[in-house]
CSV table of C-alpha atoms and ligand atoms in Angstrom, one decimal:
chain,number,residue,atom,x,y,z
P,243,MET,CA,98.1,12.9,86.3
P,244,LEU,CA,95.1,10.7,87.6
P,245,ASP,CA,95.0,7.3,88.2
P,246,PRO,CA,92.9,5.4,85.1
P,247,ASP,CA,90.5,3.8,87.2
P,248,LEU,CA,89.6,7.2,88.1
P,249,ILE,CA,90.0,8.6,84.5
P,250,ASN,CA,87.5,6.2,84.0
P,251,ASP,CA,85.4,6.5,86.4
P,252,LEU,CA,85.0,10.7,85.9
P,253,ARG,CA,84.1,10.0,81.7
P,254,ASN,CA,80.6,8.9,82.4
P,255,VAL,CA,79.6,11.1,85.3
P,256,ARG,CA,76.7,14.3,85.0
P,257,ASP,CA,76.4,16.2,87.5
P,258,VAL,CA,79.8,17.5,88.6
P,259,LEU,CA,79.5,20.3,91.3
P,260,VAL,CA,82.9,22.8,91.7
P,261,PHE,CA,83.4,24.4,95.0
P,262,THR,CA,86.1,27.6,94.4
P,263,GLY,CA,88.0,29.0,96.8
P,264,ALA,CA,90.6,32.3,96.1
P,265,GLY,CA,92.9,30.9,94.9
P,266,ILE,CA,91.0,30.1,91.6
P,267,SER,CA,91.5,34.1,91.1
P,268,ALA,CA,94.8,33.9,92.7
P,269,GLU,CA,96.3,34.2,88.5
P,270,SER,CA,93.8,36.0,87.9
P,271,GLY,CA,95.8,39.1,90.1
P,272,ILE,CA,93.3,38.4,93.0
P,273,PRO,CA,95.1,38.2,96.1
P,274,THR,CA,94.1,35.4,98.3
P,275,PHE,CA,93.7,35.5,102.1
P,276,ARG,CA,96.2,33.1,104.0
P,277,ASP,CA,98.8,32.9,101.4
P,278,ARG,CA,102.5,32.6,103.9
P,279,MET,CA,103.5,36.4,101.6
P,280,THR,CA,101.3,38.2,99.7
P,281,GLY,CA,97.8,37.0,102.0
P,282,LEU,CA,95.0,40.2,102.2
P,283,TRP,CA,95.2,38.3,106.1
P,284,VAL,CA,98.1,38.6,106.7
P,285,HIS,CA,99.1,42.7,106.5
P,286,THR,CA,95.5,42.9,107.5
P,287,ASP,CA,93.8,42.2,110.8
P,288,PRO,CA,90.1,40.7,109.5
P,289,MET,CA,89.2,41.7,112.6
P,290,GLU,CA,90.2,45.6,112.4
P,291,ILE,CA,88.5,44.9,108.4
P,292,ALA,CA,86.1,42.6,107.6
P,293,THR,CA,83.1,42.0,110.6
P,294,PRO,CA,80.2,44.3,110.9
P,295,MET,CA,81.7,46.2,115.3
P,296,ALA,CA,84.7,47.0,112.8
P,297,PHE,CA,82.2,49.2,110.1
P,298,ARG,CA,80.1,49.8,112.9
P,299,ARG,CA,83.1,51.5,114.3
P,300,ASN,CA,84.9,52.8,111.3
P,301,PRO,CA,83.3,52.5,108.6
P,302,GLN,CA,85.3,55.2,106.4
P,303,ARG,CA,88.4,52.4,106.8
P,304,VAL,CA,85.9,49.3,106.0
P,305,TRP,CA,84.7,51.1,103.3
P,306,ASP,CA,88.1,52.5,101.6
P,307,TRP,CA,89.5,48.5,102.4
P,308,HIS,CA,86.4,46.6,99.6
P,309,VAL,CA,87.5,49.7,97.5
P,310,HIS,CA,91.1,48.9,97.3
P,311,LEU,CA,90.0,44.8,96.9
P,312,ALA,CA,87.6,45.9,94.4
P,313,ASP,CA,89.7,48.9,92.4
P,314,ALA,CA,91.4,45.3,91.2
P,315,VAL,CA,88.2,43.1,91.4
P,316,ARG,CA,87.3,44.8,88.2
P,317,VAL,CA,90.6,44.7,85.9
P,318,ALA,CA,90.7,41.8,86.5
P,319,LEU,CA,90.5,39.2,84.5
P,320,PRO,CA,89.3,35.2,84.1
P,321,ASN,CA,92.1,32.8,84.4
P,322,ALA,CA,92.1,29.0,82.8
P,323,GLY,CA,90.1,28.3,85.5
P,324,HIS,CA,87.2,29.6,85.5
P,325,LEU,CA,87.1,29.0,81.8
P,326,ALA,CA,87.4,25.8,82.0
P,327,ILE,CA,84.8,25.4,84.9
P,328,ALA,CA,82.4,27.6,82.3
P,329,LYS,CA,83.2,25.7,79.3
P,330,LEU,CA,82.2,22.2,80.7
P,331,GLU,CA,78.6,23.1,81.2
P,332,GLN,CA,78.6,24.7,78.1
P,333,ARG,CA,79.0,21.4,77.1
P,334,GLY,CA,76.2,19.7,78.3
P,335,VAL,CA,76.5,18.7,81.1
P,336,LYS,CA,75.2,19.9,85.0
P,337,VAL,CA,78.0,21.6,86.8
P,338,THR,CA,76.8,23.9,90.0
P,339,VAL,CA,79.8,26.0,90.8
P,340,ILE,CA,79.4,27.6,94.3
P,341,THR,CA,82.2,29.9,95.0
P,342,GLN,CA,83.8,31.8,98.1
P,343,ASN,CA,84.5,34.8,95.9
P,344,ILE,CA,83.3,37.7,95.7
P,345,ASP,CA,84.6,38.6,92.6
P,346,ASN,CA,82.2,37.9,89.8
P,347,LEU,CA,84.9,35.8,87.6
P,348,HIS,CA,83.2,32.9,87.0
P,349,GLN,CA,80.2,35.0,85.8
P,350,ARG,CA,82.3,36.5,83.0
P,351,ALA,CA,84.1,34.0,82.2
P,352,GLY,CA,80.6,32.2,81.1
P,353,SER,CA,79.2,30.3,84.2
P,354,ARG,CA,75.5,30.5,85.0
P,355,ASN,CA,74.7,28.1,87.7
P,356,VAL,CA,76.5,30.0,90.4
P,357,VAL,CA,76.5,30.5,94.1
P,358,GLU,CA,77.7,33.2,95.5
P,359,LEU,CA,78.4,31.7,99.3
P,360,HIS,CA,80.2,34.9,100.9
P,361,GLY,CA,78.8,37.2,98.6
P,362,ASN,CA,79.6,40.0,95.8
P,363,LEU,CA,82.0,43.3,97.3
P,364,LEU,CA,80.5,44.9,93.3
P,365,ARG,CA,76.5,45.0,94.9
P,366,LEU,CA,75.9,47.5,97.9
P,367,LYS,CA,73.2,46.7,100.9
P,368,PRO,CA,72.2,48.9,103.7
P,369,PHE,CA,74.4,48.0,107.5
P,370,ILE,CA,71.7,47.5,109.5
P,371,ASP,CA,73.3,47.6,112.8
P,372,GLU,CA,72.0,44.9,114.8
P,373,ASP,CA,72.2,46.4,118.7
P,374,ALA,CA,71.1,49.5,117.8
P,375,ALA,CA,68.4,47.4,116.1
P,376,PHE,CA,67.2,45.6,119.9
P,377,ALA,CA,67.5,48.3,121.5
P,378,VAL,CA,64.6,49.8,119.5
P,379,LYS,CA,61.5,49.3,121.3
P,380,GLN,CA,59.5,50.0,118.3
P,381,PRO,CA,59.1,47.5,115.2
P,382,PRO,CA,62.2,49.9,111.9
P,383,VAL,CA,60.4,51.1,109.2
P,384,ILE,CA,61.5,49.6,106.4
P,385,CYS,CA,63.6,51.3,104.0
P,386,PRO,CA,61.2,50.2,100.5
P,387,LEU,CA,64.9,50.7,98.6
P,388,CYS,CA,67.4,49.4,100.1
P,389,GLY,CA,65.9,47.4,102.7
P,390,GLY,CA,68.1,49.3,105.7
P,391,HIS,CA,65.7,50.1,108.8
P,392,ALA,CA,64.1,53.5,108.4
P,393,ALA,CA,63.3,55.6,111.5
P,394,TRP,CA,60.0,56.7,111.3
P,395,ASP,CA,60.3,60.7,109.5
P,396,THR,CA,63.7,60.2,107.2
P,397,CYS,CA,62.2,58.2,104.2
P,398,ASP,CA,62.4,60.5,100.9
P,399,PRO,CA,59.4,59.1,98.9
P,400,CYS,CA,61.5,60.6,95.8
P,401,ALA,CA,64.8,59.0,95.5
P,402,ASN,CA,64.8,56.0,92.9
P,403,HIS,CA,66.6,52.7,92.2
P,404,ALA,CA,67.9,55.1,89.6
P,405,ASP,CA,69.6,56.5,92.9
P,406,LEU,CA,70.5,54.0,94.3
P,407,ALA,CA,71.5,51.3,91.5
P,408,ALA,CA,74.1,54.7,90.3
P,409,ILE,CA,76.1,54.7,93.9
P,410,GLN,CA,78.9,52.1,94.0
P,411,LEU,CA,82.1,50.9,95.3
P,412,CYS,CA,84.6,53.6,95.2
P,413,SER,CA,86.3,55.7,96.9
P,414,GLY,CA,85.2,58.5,98.6
P,415,PRO,CA,83.6,58.6,101.4
P,416,VAL,CA,80.6,56.2,102.9
P,417,PRO,CA,77.1,56.7,100.9
P,418,HIS,CA,74.2,56.8,102.2
P,419,CYS,CA,70.7,54.9,100.8
P,420,PRO,CA,69.0,57.9,99.0
P,421,CYS,CA,65.9,57.6,100.2
P,422,CYS,CA,65.9,56.3,104.4
P,423,GLY,CA,70.2,56.8,105.0
P,424,SER,CA,71.7,53.8,106.3
P,425,LEU,CA,75.4,54.0,105.9
P,426,LEU,CA,75.3,51.0,102.1
P,427,ARG,CA,78.2,48.6,102.4
P,428,PRO,CA,79.7,45.7,100.6
P,429,ASP,CA,76.5,42.7,100.3
P,430,ILE,CA,79.1,40.1,101.1
P,431,VAL,CA,79.9,38.2,104.2
P,432,TRP,CA,81.6,39.3,107.2
P,433,PHE,CA,83.3,37.4,110.2
P,434,GLY,CA,80.9,36.3,112.5
P,435,GLU,CA,78.0,36.6,109.3
P,436,MET,CA,75.8,34.8,108.4
P,437,LEU,CA,75.5,32.8,105.3
P,438,ALA,CA,72.2,33.3,102.9
P,439,PRO,CA,69.5,30.8,104.0
P,440,GLU,CA,69.1,29.7,100.7
P,441,ALA,CA,73.1,29.9,99.5
P,442,ILE,CA,74.1,27.4,101.9
P,443,GLU,CA,70.4,25.8,101.0
P,444,THR,CA,71.4,25.8,97.2
P,445,ALA,CA,74.9,24.2,97.6
P,446,TRP,CA,73.8,21.5,100.3
P,447,ASN,CA,71.3,19.8,97.9
P,448,ALA,CA,74.5,20.4,95.3
P,449,VAL,CA,76.8,18.6,97.9
P,450,GLU,CA,73.2,15.4,98.7
P,451,SER,CA,73.7,15.5,94.0
P,452,CYS,CA,77.4,15.7,92.9
P,453,GLU,CA,78.3,12.5,91.7
P,454,LEU,CA,82.7,14.7,91.9
P,455,LEU,CA,83.1,17.5,93.5
P,456,ILE,CA,86.3,19.1,93.2
P,457,SER,CA,87.2,21.5,95.5
P,458,VAL,CA,89.6,24.1,93.7
P,459,GLY,CA,92.2,27.2,95.6
P,460,ALA,CA,90.0,26.5,99.4
P,461,SER,CA,92.4,26.8,102.5
P,462,LEU,CA,89.1,24.7,103.6
P,463,GLU,CA,89.6,27.4,107.2
P,464,VAL,CA,86.5,29.0,107.2
P,465,GLU,CA,83.3,27.0,107.7
P,466,PRO,CA,80.1,26.3,106.8
P,467,ALA,CA,81.5,26.6,103.2
P,468,ALA,CA,85.2,23.7,104.8
P,469,SER,CA,82.7,21.9,105.4
P,470,LEU,CA,81.6,20.9,102.1
P,471,PRO,CA,84.1,19.3,100.6
P,472,TRP,CA,84.0,17.0,103.1
P,473,CYS,CA,80.4,16.2,103.3
P,474,ALA,CA,80.9,15.2,98.7
P,475,LEU,CA,83.3,12.4,100.5
P,476,ASP,CA,81.3,11.1,103.1
P,477,LYS,CA,78.0,10.4,100.9
P,478,GLY,CA,80.3,8.3,97.9
P,479,ALA,CA,81.3,10.7,95.4
P,480,TRP,CA,83.9,11.6,93.6
P,481,VAL,CA,86.9,14.2,95.8
P,482,ILE,CA,89.9,16.1,93.9
P,483,GLU,CA,91.9,19.0,95.2
P,484,VAL,CA,93.8,21.7,93.2
P,485,ASN,CA,95.4,23.1,94.8
P,486,PRO,CA,99.2,24.1,94.7
P,487,SER,CA,99.5,24.2,98.9
P,488,PRO,CA,96.9,20.1,99.8
P,489,THR,CA,95.0,20.9,102.6
P,490,GLU,CA,94.2,17.9,105.3
P,491,LEU,CA,91.2,17.7,102.6
P,492,ALA,CA,94.3,15.8,100.6
P,493,ARG,CA,94.4,12.8,102.0
P,494,TYR,CA,91.5,11.7,101.8
P,495,CYS,CA,89.8,11.9,98.6
P,496,HIS,CA,90.6,10.1,95.7
P,497,ALA,CA,93.9,12.1,93.9
P,498,SER,CA,95.1,16.3,95.0
P,499,ILE,CA,96.6,17.7,92.9
P,500,ALA,CA,99.4,20.3,94.0
P,501,ALA,CA,99.3,23.0,90.4
P,502,SER,CA,97.5,25.7,89.9
P,503,ALA,CA,93.5,26.3,89.0
P,504,ALA,CA,95.1,27.7,85.5
P,505,ASP,CA,97.5,24.4,85.0
P,506,VAL,CA,95.5,21.7,86.1
P,507,LEU,CA,91.9,22.7,85.5
P,508,PRO,CA,91.5,23.1,81.0
P,509,GLY,CA,92.7,19.1,81.1
P,510,LEU,CA,91.4,18.4,84.6
P,511,LEU,CA,88.0,18.9,82.8
P,512,ASP,CA,88.5,17.6,79.2
P,513,GLN,CA,88.5,14.2,81.1
P,514,VAL,CA,85.4,14.5,82.6
P,515,ALA,CA,82.0,13.8,81.8
P,516,ILE,CA,83.3,12.7,77.4
P,517,GLY,CA,81.4,8.6,78.7
P,518,SER,CA,78.2,10.4,78.8
P,519,MET,CA,78.9,12.2,75.6
P,520,LEU,CA,79.6,10.1,74.4
P,521,ASP,CA,76.5,8.0,75.6
P,522,ASP,CA,73.8,9.8,74.3
P,523,PRO,CA,75.6,12.6,71.8
P,524,LEU,CA,72.1,13.8,69.9
P,525,ASN,CA,71.6,15.4,73.2
P,526,THR,CA,74.7,16.4,73.6
P,527,PHE,CA,75.0,18.0,70.6
P,528,LYS,CA,71.2,19.3,71.3
P,529,LYS,CA,72.0,20.9,74.7
P,530,TRP,CA,75.9,22.4,73.2
P,531,PHE,CA,74.4,23.8,70.6
P,532,ILE,CA,72.1,26.2,73.0
P,533,ALA,CA,73.7,27.4,74.9
P,534,LYS,CA,75.7,28.2,71.8
N,8,LIG,N1,95.7,27.5,92.0
N,8,LIG,C1,94.7,27.2,92.8
N,8,LIG,N2,94.9,27.3,94.1
N,8,LIG,C2,95.8,27.8,94.9
N,8,LIG,C3,96.5,29.7,94.1
N,8,LIG,C4,96.0,29.2,92.7
N,8,LIG,N3,96.8,29.7,91.5
N,8,LIG,N4,96.9,30.3,95.0
N,8,LIG,C5,96.5,29.6,96.2
N,8,LIG,N5,95.9,28.8,95.7
N,8,LIG,C6,95.4,28.2,97.2
N,8,LIG,C7,96.1,29.0,98.3
N,8,LIG,O1,96.9,27.5,98.4
N,8,LIG,C8,95.2,28.5,99.2
N,8,LIG,O2,95.2,27.0,100.3
N,8,LIG,O3,94.5,28.8,97.2
N,8,LIG,C9,93.8,28.5,99.3
N,8,LIG,C10,93.4,30.3,99.3
N,8,LIG,O4,93.2,30.4,101.0
N,8,LIG,P1,92.3,31.9,101.7
N,8,LIG,O5,93.0,32.7,101.4
N,8,LIG,O6,92.0,30.7,102.6
N,8,LIG,O7,91.1,31.4,100.8
N,8,LIG,P2,89.9,31.0,100.7
N,8,LIG,O8,89.8,29.7,100.4
N,8,LIG,O9,89.1,31.5,99.9
N,8,LIG,O10,89.3,31.8,102.1
N,8,LIG,C11,88.0,31.5,102.2
N,8,LIG,O11,88.0,33.6,103.8
N,8,LIG,O12,89.0,35.3,104.8
N,8,LIG,C12,88.1,34.5,104.5
N,8,LIG,O13,85.5,35.3,103.1
N,8,LIG,C13,86.8,34.7,102.8
N,8,LIG,O14,86.3,33.3,101.1
N,8,LIG,C14,86.9,33.9,102.8
N,8,LIG,C15,87.1,32.3,102.9
N,9,LIG,ZN1,67.2,53.2,102.3
């Protein structure tokens, strides 16, 4: 599959960045966003479902759409692609997973160094209406439970964290924070929203330090995430793309494998960092033993 010289170079890398998009979870039964027949955005206009404005306009419709996706996420299992990435980390190689996915499958596969650029669907947070907040002259009261914006006299001091933690993304009316009454929403990045500064900073640092970036199942259509593989290429890292429909990156990266994540990653990642294990077998064994 790969050029023998490239395989030889991959044997000695020690710092691997795996950048993933919805495609890596396709074989776990979670639809991607832009695949021609099955993509979520093929059947739904994201501007109607995945923006703060859409939630403000019709919270119940947005909530129900995300409940449907959460139901698919809950029954999904990590596939061979997720598991191969976790196994590479358990072999003692420094692996950073920068994922655009919100399905928690990397963590469920055993990966521990995961940056969720676009949040996590099964986590909730308060809906903060930025326009309304801007219109109000006095600074908001910050809810001690959810961090949302509370009106001056509505915080319920009897509500506790267990009450909030018990609320799940499941069918029914859109829930409110038991303390301040804020509407709750999925803790994911909608269109037009900023990524968490610490997530994007960690991602850029990982690009800076990595020797190898593998882009898996990403269409590279949404910024700033889409720039990460290009920046790794610019700074001289090895870059490999795994995607049955190669993107523009395929023309410039060191290898483009037009196949599925579950088919490719186990064999590909077995070739990575073998050299570093042979160089220092005792240290590798120790790390492997501790990881177990
Ligand atoms: N293995 C690998 N890649 C696959 C597989 C598979 N089994 N099946 C599909 N793909 C590829 C598709 O060819 C496509 O290029 O995965 C990619 C999925 O692209 P998108 O659906 O655009 O998903 P993604 O790149 O993650 O979208 C980025 O856009 O809507 C926002 O926030 C959303 O995080 C998402 C972001
Ligand atoms: Zn609250």
